[in-house]
Amino acid sequence: MTKKLRYGIVGCGVIGPIHAEAMQSLSQEAELIAMVDIVPEKAEKLAIKYHAKPYYSLQEMLDREDLDLVSICTPSGMHGEHACQAMRAGCHVIVEKPMEITHERIEEMLCVQQETGRKLAVISQHRFEEGIGQLRALVEQQAFGRLVLASAAIPWWRSQQYYDSGAWRGTWALDGGGILMNQSIHTIDLLQWLMGPVKSISAYTDTLVHTIETEDVAVAILRFASGALGTIAASTGAYPGVTTRIEIFGDQGSAILEKGRLSHLRLARDDKEEIDAYGGGPKKRQQDRVENKSAATAQDPTAVLVALHATQIADMLRAIREDRTPLVDGYAARRPVEIILGIYESARAGKEISLAWRMKTEYVPNTVVVTE
Ligand SMILES: NC(=O)c1ccc[n+]([C@@H]2O[C@H](COP(=O)([O-])OP(=O)(O)OC[C@H]3O[C@@H](n4cnc5c(N)ncnc54)[C@H](O)[C@@H]3O)[C@@H](O)[C@H]2O)c1
């Protein structure tokens, strides 16, 4: 039997305990040894539950425990500092999303990862959902033909109490943004995973409902490197919050993803009879609803979150054992952050901005290859 990896968690707030529970479900492979939080009660509560050791300083935990792998679950603007500290101490790291909130700190994380030879994975748990996996496979098969249009809608609700629940929430320094950097990053990651690199962006952002520094509403127009156009519409002021939706359209098919499931799929290759010039025809609408019985099943959101985190963490454990790149590594995770920083730049400047420089310099594993 191979030795269990020794695992630690930094940050025991909302998401830290999800990592603990996810890792517990992988207890054949890794053991939760220690956790740290600057608020002692949070570290102690989690430590008691998992029979692990609480710490109140990351450096102390790294000095005293011989850890193989650490999850970084602190506020977003601390991810770089904590991930680099852990990698320099010899640990592999799983970083919560967003990877970081500035170009410079992301560069530093990638440099430290290369210098230390440690593995770095960034949580993007929705990539492990069944619907997006199906959609991504169809895109790889070019089943949609020439992709022309895509949209992501994130009409969510977050109360003022949510923002007031942590001094870092809704701040530029530690949240790095609002609805885009915190909530929409998941959907923006999926959108670019399907559609390929973004070449240029025009955007508006505003703060209309909440008392926060950052945006609670945003609209962006994207031009993908493939030539396709796209939109992002997002808000945390859309009471009571509606399902996240991604739509993609090509000249050979269309798909809609809602709540991580395909709610619509229509491909020309599956049509028995040709549709007419206006999209009509005898078979129209017979195939475009995807039967998904499980879609009607009520699911516990925490259980879903734990299960998806466990799937991604299991991928990281395999990557460590097999010495390969995790499915969402630092290069992949940097892409949605670059798009979001581009949206902020465009909204501030009041003009279209280009991300073409990024496409030329980046090594891009695990993404759709699109030639300029
Ligand atoms: N993948 C997801 O779906 C998901 C969901 C929620 C949060 N997140 C991400 O997880 C991160 C944390 O979010 P949260 O909602 O758990 O926040 P939180 O405020 O509930 O928890 C953060 C914890 O970090 C602790 N902390 C702060 N500074 C520290 C330090 N120097 N050393 C050790 N601990 C420190 C805080 O005391 C707090 O307990 C954010 O980056 C967020 O974007 C991801």
GROMACS .gro file of C-alpha atoms and ligand atoms in nm:
model
  416
    1MET     CA    1   0.000   0.000   0.000
    2THR     CA    2   0.133   0.346  -0.088
    3LYS     CA    3   0.196   0.596   0.189
    4LYS     CA    4  -0.091   0.834   0.263
    5LEU     CA    5  -0.022   1.195   0.178
    6ARG     CA    6  -0.009   1.428   0.480
    7TYR     CA    7  -0.259   1.707   0.425
    8GLY     CA    8  -0.320   2.050   0.580
    9ILE     CA    9  -0.572   2.334   0.534
   10VAL     CA   10  -0.512   2.709   0.555
   11GLY     CA   11  -0.831   2.906   0.634
   12CYS     CA   12  -1.120   2.740   0.820
   13GLY     CA   13  -1.409   2.971   0.722
   14VAL     CA   14  -1.685   2.873   0.477
   15ILE     CA   15  -1.485   2.670   0.222
   16GLY     CA   16  -1.206   2.524   0.439
   17PRO     CA   17  -1.448   2.273   0.601
   18ILE     CA   18  -1.567   2.167   0.252
   19HIS     CA   19  -1.206   2.075   0.167
   20ALA     CA   20  -1.181   1.884   0.495
   21GLU     CA   21  -1.496   1.685   0.421
   22ALA     CA   22  -1.395   1.624   0.060
   23MET     CA   23  -1.055   1.495   0.173
   24GLN     CA   24  -1.222   1.278   0.437
   25SER     CA   25  -1.398   1.096   0.154
   26LEU     CA   26  -1.051   1.024   0.008
   27SER     CA   27  -0.907   0.904   0.339
   28GLN     CA   28  -0.752   0.596   0.176
   29GLU     CA   29  -0.510   0.827   0.000
   30ALA     CA   30  -0.453   1.123   0.230
   31GLU     CA   31  -0.477   1.211   0.595
   32LEU     CA   32  -0.585   1.547   0.734
   33ILE     CA   33  -0.307   1.627   0.979
   34ALA     CA   34  -0.346   1.996   1.064
   35MET     CA   35  -0.528   2.320   0.986
   36VAL     CA   36  -0.460   2.686   1.051
   37ASP     CA   37  -0.675   2.993   1.102
   38ILE     CA   38  -0.590   3.325   1.260
   39VAL     CA   39  -0.921   3.295   1.447
   40PRO     CA   40  -0.836   3.018   1.699
   41GLU     CA   41  -1.195   2.895   1.749
   42LYS     CA   42  -1.233   2.824   1.375
   43ALA     CA   43  -0.913   2.615   1.360
   44GLU     CA   44  -1.002   2.436   1.684
   45LYS     CA   45  -1.360   2.352   1.578
   46LEU     CA   46  -1.239   2.189   1.256
   47ALA     CA   47  -0.947   2.018   1.433
   48ILE     CA   48  -1.180   1.856   1.688
   49LYS     CA   49  -1.412   1.729   1.414
   50TYR     CA   50  -1.129   1.564   1.218
   51HIS     CA   51  -0.894   1.468   1.506
   52ALA     CA   52  -0.626   1.696   1.361
   53LYS     CA   53  -0.398   1.964   1.508
   54PRO     CA   54  -0.501   2.332   1.509
   55TYR     CA   55  -0.250   2.610   1.437
   56TYR     CA   56  -0.285   2.988   1.438
   57SER     CA   57   0.009   3.071   1.209
   58LEU     CA   58   0.077   2.913   0.868
   59GLN     CA   59   0.455   2.927   0.913
   60GLU     CA   60   0.430   2.745   1.244
   61MET     CA   61   0.219   2.468   1.087
   62LEU     CA   62   0.465   2.435   0.798
   63ASP     CA   63   0.765   2.428   1.036
   64ARG     CA   64   0.620   2.167   1.272
   65GLU     CA   65   0.430   1.931   1.043
   66ASP     CA   66   0.585   1.743   0.754
   67LEU     CA   67   0.299   1.807   0.510
   68ASP     CA   68   0.283   1.689   0.148
   69LEU     CA   69  -0.022   1.889   0.038
   70VAL     CA   70  -0.198   2.203   0.157
   71SER     CA   71  -0.534   2.359   0.057
   72ILE     CA   72  -0.534   2.740   0.051
   73CYS     CA   73  -0.881   2.856   0.164
   74THR     CA   74  -0.804   3.210   0.280
   75PRO     CA   75  -0.947   3.532   0.128
   76SER     CA   76  -0.868   3.560  -0.244
   77GLY     CA   77  -0.604   3.835  -0.216
   78MET     CA   78  -0.398   3.614   0.019
   79HIS     CA   79  -0.384   3.307  -0.208
   80GLY     CA   80  -0.050   3.399  -0.368
   81GLU     CA   81   0.130   3.469  -0.042
   82HIS     CA   82   0.003   3.152   0.126
   83ALA     CA   83   0.050   2.926  -0.178
   84CYS     CA   84   0.410   3.047  -0.230
   85GLN     CA   85   0.487   3.005   0.142
   86ALA     CA   86   0.357   2.646   0.131
   87MET     CA   87   0.535   2.557  -0.196
   88ARG     CA   88   0.864   2.699  -0.063
   89ALA     CA   89   0.818   2.474   0.242
   90GLY     CA   90   0.800   2.175   0.005
   91CYS     CA   91   0.421   2.127  -0.018
   92HIS     CA   92   0.201   2.075  -0.322
   93VAL     CA   93  -0.092   2.319  -0.313
   94ILE     CA   94  -0.461   2.324  -0.399
   95VAL     CA   95  -0.566   2.689  -0.419
   96GLU     CA   96  -0.927   2.800  -0.399
   97LYS     CA   97  -1.058   3.015  -0.682
   98PRO     CA   98  -0.967   3.274  -0.793
   99MET     CA   99  -0.601   3.172  -0.828
  100GLU     CA  100  -0.510   3.530  -0.728
  101ILE     CA  101  -0.644   3.876  -0.808
  102THR     CA  102  -0.351   4.048  -0.985
  103HIS     CA  103  -0.129   3.962  -1.285
  104GLU     CA  104   0.186   4.007  -1.076
  105ARG     CA  105   0.090   3.765  -0.800
  106ILE     CA  106  -0.021   3.502  -1.051
  107GLU     CA  107   0.318   3.534  -1.225
  108GLU     CA  108   0.493   3.494  -0.891
  109MET     CA  109   0.291   3.179  -0.809
  110LEU     CA  110   0.383   3.025  -1.146
  111CYS     CA  111   0.752   3.115  -1.094
  112VAL     CA  112   0.760   2.966  -0.743
  113GLN     CA  113   0.581   2.655  -0.871
  114GLN     CA  114   0.845   2.609  -1.140
  115GLU     CA  115   1.137   2.683  -0.905
  116THR     CA  116   1.016   2.441  -0.638
  117GLY     CA  117   0.884   2.172  -0.874
  118ARG     CA  118   0.570   2.143  -0.661
  119LYS     CA  119   0.225   2.086  -0.814
  120LEU     CA  120  -0.036   2.359  -0.809
  121ALA     CA  121  -0.405   2.301  -0.874
  122VAL     CA  122  -0.676   2.568  -0.859
  123ILE     CA  123  -1.033   2.479  -0.768
  124SER     CA  124  -1.280   2.510  -1.055
  125GLN     CA  125  -1.516   2.239  -0.939
  126HIS     CA  126  -1.782   2.293  -1.205
  127ARG     CA  127  -1.541   2.163  -1.469
  128PHE     CA  128  -1.604   1.822  -1.313
  129GLU     CA  129  -1.982   1.829  -1.365
  130GLU     CA  130  -2.130   1.583  -1.613
  131GLY     CA  131  -2.302   1.839  -1.839
  132ILE     CA  132  -1.993   2.050  -1.896
  133GLY     CA  133  -1.789   1.734  -1.962
  134GLN     CA  134  -2.036   1.631  -2.233
  135LEU     CA  135  -2.034   1.979  -2.382
  136ARG     CA  136  -1.657   2.006  -2.383
  137ALA     CA  137  -1.629   1.665  -2.555
  138LEU     CA  138  -1.873   1.781  -2.825
  139VAL     CA  139  -1.672   2.101  -2.876
  140GLU     CA  140  -1.355   1.892  -2.912
  141GLN     CA  141  -1.533   1.683  -3.177
  142GLN     CA  142  -1.627   2.013  -3.349
  143ALA     CA  143  -1.990   1.896  -3.330
  144PHE     CA  144  -2.118   2.257  -3.328
  145GLY     CA  145  -1.938   2.340  -3.653
  146ARG     CA  146  -1.813   2.695  -3.659
  147LEU     CA  147  -1.881   2.846  -3.318
  148VAL     CA  148  -2.037   3.189  -3.366
  149LEU     CA  149  -2.197   3.301  -3.041
  150ALA     CA  150  -2.184   3.228  -2.669
  151SER     CA  151  -2.335   3.379  -2.359
  152ALA     CA  152  -2.299   3.339  -1.985
  153ALA     CA  153  -2.569   3.467  -1.749
  154ILE     CA  154  -2.512   3.480  -1.373
  155PRO     CA  155  -2.819   3.659  -1.229
  156TRP     CA  156  -2.753   3.585  -0.863
  157TRP     CA  157  -2.855   3.733  -0.530
  158ARG     CA  158  -2.631   3.812  -0.235
  159SER     CA  159  -2.769   4.014   0.057
  160GLN     CA  160  -2.587   4.304   0.225
  161GLN     CA  161  -2.543   4.070   0.525
  162TYR     CA  162  -2.342   3.837   0.301
  163TYR     CA  163  -2.099   4.118   0.219
  164ASP     CA  164  -2.091   4.229   0.584
  165SER     CA  165  -2.011   3.873   0.701
  166GLY     CA  166  -1.639   3.917   0.630
  167ALA     CA  167  -1.440   4.243   0.619
  168TRP     CA  168  -1.265   4.120   0.300
  169ARG     CA  169  -1.584   4.063   0.098
  170GLY     CA  170  -1.655   4.319  -0.172
  171THR     CA  171  -1.313   4.488  -0.133
  172TRP     CA  172  -1.062   4.544  -0.412
  173ALA     CA  173  -0.767   4.455  -0.188
  174LEU     CA  174  -0.883   4.107  -0.080
  175ASP     CA  175  -1.187   4.000  -0.291
  176GLY     CA  176  -1.028   4.152  -0.601
  177GLY     CA  177  -1.372   4.237  -0.740
  178GLY     CA  178  -1.740   4.163  -0.687
  179ILE     CA  179  -1.982   3.949  -0.885
  180LEU     CA  180  -1.716   3.880  -1.150
  181MET     CA  181  -1.405   3.791  -0.947
  182ASN     CA  182  -1.588   3.615  -0.666
  183GLN     CA  183  -1.902   3.448  -0.804
  184SER     CA  184  -1.885   3.452  -1.187
  185ILE     CA  185  -1.530   3.320  -1.217
  186HIS     CA  186  -1.667   2.964  -1.227
  187THR     CA  187  -1.893   3.037  -1.525
  188ILE     CA  188  -1.636   3.252  -1.702
  189ASP     CA  189  -1.388   2.967  -1.668
  190LEU     CA  190  -1.637   2.724  -1.827
  191LEU     CA  191  -1.722   2.971  -2.104
  192GLN     CA  192  -1.357   3.013  -2.207
  193TRP     CA  193  -1.292   2.639  -2.164
  194LEU     CA  194  -1.560   2.579  -2.427
  195MET     CA  195  -1.497   2.874  -2.655
  196GLY     CA  196  -1.118   2.912  -2.634
  197PRO     CA  197  -0.910   3.224  -2.566
  198VAL     CA  198  -1.064   3.572  -2.552
  199LYS     CA  199  -0.902   3.826  -2.780
  200SER     CA  200  -1.075   4.152  -2.682
  201ILE     CA  201  -1.332   4.286  -2.437
  202SER     CA  202  -1.575   4.580  -2.405
  203ALA     CA  203  -1.750   4.611  -2.071
  204TYR     CA  204  -1.959   4.808  -1.825
  205THR     CA  205  -1.964   4.747  -1.451
  206ASP     CA  206  -2.148   4.924  -1.169
  207THR     CA  207  -2.246   4.899  -0.802
  208LEU     CA  208  -2.622   4.945  -0.781
  209VAL     CA  209  -2.760   4.753  -0.484
  210HIS     CA  210  -2.494   4.690  -0.218
  211THR     CA  211  -2.268   4.906  -0.006
  212ILE     CA  212  -1.938   4.761  -0.130
  213GLU     CA  213  -1.629   4.891  -0.312
  214THR     CA  214  -1.653   4.644  -0.600
  215GLU     CA  215  -1.913   4.583  -0.873
  216ASP     CA  216  -2.245   4.406  -0.817
  217VAL     CA  217  -2.351   4.423  -1.182
  218ALA     CA  218  -2.148   4.374  -1.501
  219VAL     CA  219  -2.198   4.327  -1.873
  220ALA     CA  220  -1.917   4.237  -2.113
  221ILE     CA  221  -1.891   4.175  -2.485
  222LEU     CA  222  -1.617   3.932  -2.582
  223ARG     CA  223  -1.446   3.862  -2.911
  224PHE     CA  224  -1.291   3.515  -2.900
  225ALA     CA  225  -0.969   3.435  -3.084
  226SER     CA  226  -1.173   3.199  -3.304
  227GLY     CA  227  -1.375   3.498  -3.427
  228ALA     CA  228  -1.690   3.402  -3.231
  229LEU     CA  229  -1.862   3.671  -3.023
  230GLY     CA  230  -1.987   3.635  -2.668
  231THR     CA  231  -2.151   3.811  -2.376
  232ILE     CA  232  -2.137   3.791  -1.999
  233ALA     CA  233  -2.421   3.937  -1.789
  234ALA     CA  234  -2.382   3.906  -1.413
  235SER     CA  235  -2.516   4.051  -1.090
  236THR     CA  236  -2.549   3.977  -0.719
  237GLY     CA  237  -2.843   4.219  -0.709
  238ALA     CA  238  -3.090   3.994  -0.895
  239TYR     CA  239  -3.331   3.886  -0.619
  240PRO     CA  240  -3.385   3.600  -0.543
  241GLY     CA  241  -3.121   3.467  -0.784
  242VAL     CA  242  -3.185   3.264  -1.097
  243THR     CA  243  -3.005   2.966  -1.250
  244THR     CA  244  -2.665   3.020  -1.406
  245ARG     CA  245  -2.683   2.963  -1.779
  246ILE     CA  246  -2.426   2.911  -2.055
  247GLU     CA  247  -2.539   2.906  -2.418
  248ILE     CA  248  -2.321   2.818  -2.716
  249PHE     CA  249  -2.420   2.834  -3.081
  250GLY     CA  250  -2.248   2.719  -3.398
  251ASP     CA  251  -2.356   2.669  -3.759
  252GLN     CA  252  -2.398   2.296  -3.687
  253GLY     CA  253  -2.556   2.298  -3.344
  254SER     CA  254  -2.657   2.471  -3.024
  255ALA     CA  255  -2.650   2.389  -2.654
  256ILE     CA  256  -2.769   2.538  -2.327
  257LEU     CA  257  -2.622   2.443  -1.992
  258GLU     CA  258  -2.825   2.522  -1.679
  259LYS     CA  259  -2.729   2.422  -1.324
  260GLY     CA  260  -2.444   2.222  -1.473
  261ARG     CA  261  -2.677   2.014  -1.691
  262LEU     CA  262  -2.752   2.025  -2.061
  263SER     CA  263  -3.110   2.154  -2.089
  264HIS     CA  264  -3.094   2.191  -2.466
  265LEU     CA  265  -2.882   2.018  -2.729
  266ARG     CA  266  -2.944   2.016  -3.100
  267LEU     CA  267  -2.683   1.899  -3.349
  268ALA     CA  268  -2.715   1.896  -3.728
  269ARG     CA  269  -2.532   1.563  -3.736
  270ASP     CA  270  -2.822   1.399  -3.547
  271ASP     CA  271  -3.100   1.551  -3.760
  272LYS     CA  272  -3.273   1.289  -3.977
  273GLU     CA  273  -3.422   1.548  -4.213
  274GLU     CA  274  -3.284   1.881  -4.318
  275ILE     CA  275  -3.429   2.186  -4.151
  276ASP     CA  276  -3.548   2.467  -4.375
  277ALA     CA  277  -3.391   2.806  -4.432
  278TYR     CA  278  -3.568   2.950  -4.127
  279GLY     CA  279  -3.472   2.666  -3.892
  280GLY     CA  280  -3.813   2.498  -3.926
  281GLY     CA  281  -3.898   2.149  -4.049
  282PRO     CA  282  -4.086   1.837  -3.956
  283LYS     CA  283  -3.846   1.727  -3.685
  284LYS     CA  284  -3.794   2.069  -3.536
  285ARG     CA  285  -3.818   2.076  -3.158
  286GLN     CA  286  -3.833   1.697  -3.129
  287GLN     CA  287  -3.471   1.656  -3.030
  288ASP     CA  288  -3.376   1.985  -2.874
  289ARG     CA  289  -3.488   1.908  -2.518
  290VAL     CA  290  -3.245   1.689  -2.336
  291GLU     CA  291  -3.418   1.434  -2.118
  292ASN     CA  292  -3.252   1.452  -1.783
  293LYS     CA  293  -3.450   1.277  -1.515
  294SER     CA  294  -3.202   1.357  -1.240
  295ALA     CA  295  -3.250   1.729  -1.313
  296ALA     CA  296  -3.576   1.716  -1.122
  297THR     CA  297  -3.417   1.558  -0.815
  298ALA     CA  298  -3.364   1.799  -0.529
  299GLN     CA  299  -2.999   1.794  -0.422
  300ASP     CA  300  -2.831   1.919  -0.109
  301PRO     CA  301  -2.603   2.204  -0.232
  302THR     CA  302  -2.338   2.133   0.036
  303ALA     CA  303  -2.324   1.764  -0.058
  304VAL     CA  304  -2.285   1.862  -0.424
  305LEU     CA  305  -2.007   2.109  -0.335
  306VAL     CA  306  -1.824   1.845  -0.131
  307ALA     CA  307  -1.861   1.583  -0.406
  308LEU     CA  308  -1.730   1.813  -0.679
  309HIS     CA  309  -1.439   1.929  -0.462
  310ALA     CA  310  -1.360   1.564  -0.385
  311THR     CA  311  -1.353   1.485  -0.758
  312GLN     CA  312  -1.108   1.767  -0.826
  313ILE     CA  313  -0.895   1.688  -0.519
  314ALA     CA  314  -0.882   1.321  -0.631
  315ASP     CA  315  -0.745   1.442  -0.964
  316MET     CA  316  -0.472   1.634  -0.777
  317LEU     CA  317  -0.385   1.327  -0.568
  318ARG     CA  318  -0.348   1.124  -0.889
  319ALA     CA  319  -0.138   1.402  -1.044
  320ILE     CA  320   0.099   1.388  -0.744
  321ARG     CA  321   0.123   1.009  -0.748
  322GLU     CA  322   0.165   0.983  -1.126
  323ASP     CA  323   0.381   1.296  -1.151
  324ARG     CA  324   0.159   1.465  -1.407
  325THR     CA  325  -0.015   1.803  -1.438
  326PRO     CA  326  -0.347   1.840  -1.255
  327LEU     CA  327  -0.646   1.905  -1.481
  328VAL     CA  328  -0.680   2.266  -1.366
  329ASP     CA  329  -0.323   2.386  -1.316
  330GLY     CA  330  -0.200   2.742  -1.267
  331TYR     CA  331  -0.183   2.815  -1.640
  332ALA     CA  332  -0.542   2.706  -1.693
  333ALA     CA  333  -0.665   2.889  -1.382
  334ARG     CA  334  -0.502   3.214  -1.481
  335ARG     CA  335  -0.723   3.246  -1.793
  336PRO     CA  336  -1.057   3.338  -1.628
  337VAL     CA  337  -0.875   3.585  -1.401
  338GLU     CA  338  -0.716   3.751  -1.705
  339ILE     CA  339  -1.061   3.785  -1.863
  340ILE     CA  340  -1.206   3.938  -1.546
  341LEU     CA  341  -0.913   4.180  -1.507
  342GLY     CA  342  -0.968   4.269  -1.875
  343ILE     CA  343  -1.336   4.343  -1.805
  344TYR     CA  344  -1.238   4.576  -1.518
  345GLU     CA  345  -0.979   4.747  -1.736
  346SER     CA  346  -1.228   4.800  -2.019
  347ALA     CA  347  -1.499   4.931  -1.784
  348ARG     CA  348  -1.256   5.175  -1.621
  349ALA     CA  349  -1.106   5.294  -1.951
  350GLY     CA  350  -1.446   5.313  -2.126
  351LYS     CA  351  -1.308   5.136  -2.433
  352GLU     CA  352  -1.237   4.797  -2.588
  353ILE     CA  353  -0.918   4.635  -2.460
  354SER     CA  354  -0.706   4.358  -2.612
  355LEU     CA  355  -0.593   4.033  -2.449
  356ALA     CA  356  -0.408   3.917  -2.760
  357TRP     CA  357  -0.069   3.961  -2.588
  358ARG     CA  358  -0.168   3.695  -2.337
  359MET     CA  359  -0.246   3.435  -2.604
  360LYS     CA  360   0.098   3.473  -2.759
  361THR     CA  361   0.294   3.424  -2.439
  362GLU     CA  362   0.098   3.152  -2.268
  363TYR     CA  363   0.149   2.778  -2.250
  364VAL     CA  364  -0.208   2.646  -2.265
  365PRO     CA  365  -0.262   2.286  -2.159
  366ASN     CA  366  -0.611   2.134  -2.146
  367THR     CA  367  -0.784   2.401  -2.353
  368VAL     CA  368  -0.934   2.417  -2.700
  369VAL     CA  369  -0.660   2.503  -2.947
  370VAL     CA  370  -0.762   2.803  -3.154
  371THR     CA  371  -0.536   2.959  -3.412
  372GLU     CA  372  -0.537   3.335  -3.444
  373LIG     N1  373  -1.504   2.697  -0.496
  373LIG     C1  374  -1.609   2.756  -0.440
  373LIG     O1  375  -1.725   2.732  -0.478
  373LIG     C2  376  -1.588   2.855  -0.330
  373LIG     C3  377  -1.693   2.882  -0.240
  373LIG     C4  378  -1.669   2.973  -0.137
  373LIG     C5  379  -1.545   3.037  -0.127
  373LIG     N2  380  -1.446   3.012  -0.218
  373LIG     C6  381  -1.316   3.081  -0.210
  373LIG     O2  382  -1.251   3.041  -0.090
  373LIG     C7  383  -1.179   3.150  -0.031
  373LIG     C8  384  -1.228   3.170   0.111
  373LIG     O3  385  -1.366   3.202   0.109
  373LIG     P1  386  -1.459   3.177   0.238
  373LIG     O4  387  -1.597   3.207   0.192
  373LIG     O5  388  -1.427   3.047   0.299
  373LIG     O6  389  -1.407   3.297   0.332
  373LIG     P2  390  -1.414   3.304   0.490
  373LIG     O7  391  -1.394   3.447   0.526
  373LIG     O8  392  -1.537   3.233   0.539
  373LIG     O9  393  -1.288   3.216   0.535
  373LIG     C9  394  -1.155   3.260   0.523
  373LIG    C10  395  -1.081   3.217   0.648
  373LIG    O10  396  -0.943   3.251   0.636
  373LIG    C11  397  -0.897   3.292   0.765
  373LIG     N3  398  -0.771   3.367   0.750
  373LIG    C12  399  -0.757   3.497   0.712
  373LIG     N4  400  -0.626   3.529   0.711
  373LIG    C13  401  -0.558   3.417   0.745
  373LIG    C14  402  -0.419   3.387   0.763
  373LIG     N5  403  -0.326   3.480   0.740
  373LIG     N6  404  -0.385   3.262   0.800
  373LIG    C15  405  -0.480   3.167   0.824
  373LIG     N7  406  -0.613   3.191   0.812
  373LIG    C16  407  -0.651   3.314   0.772
  373LIG    C17  408  -1.013   3.370   0.820
  373LIG    O11  409  -1.006   3.387   0.961
  373LIG    C18  410  -1.132   3.289   0.774
  373LIG    O12  411  -1.170   3.193   0.870
  373LIG    C19  412  -1.205   3.269  -0.123
  373LIG    O13  413  -1.097   3.287  -0.210
  373LIG    C20  414  -1.331   3.232  -0.202
  373LIG    O14  415  -1.334   3.290  -0.330
  373LIG    C21  416  -1.467   2.921  -0.317
   0.00000   0.00000   0.00000
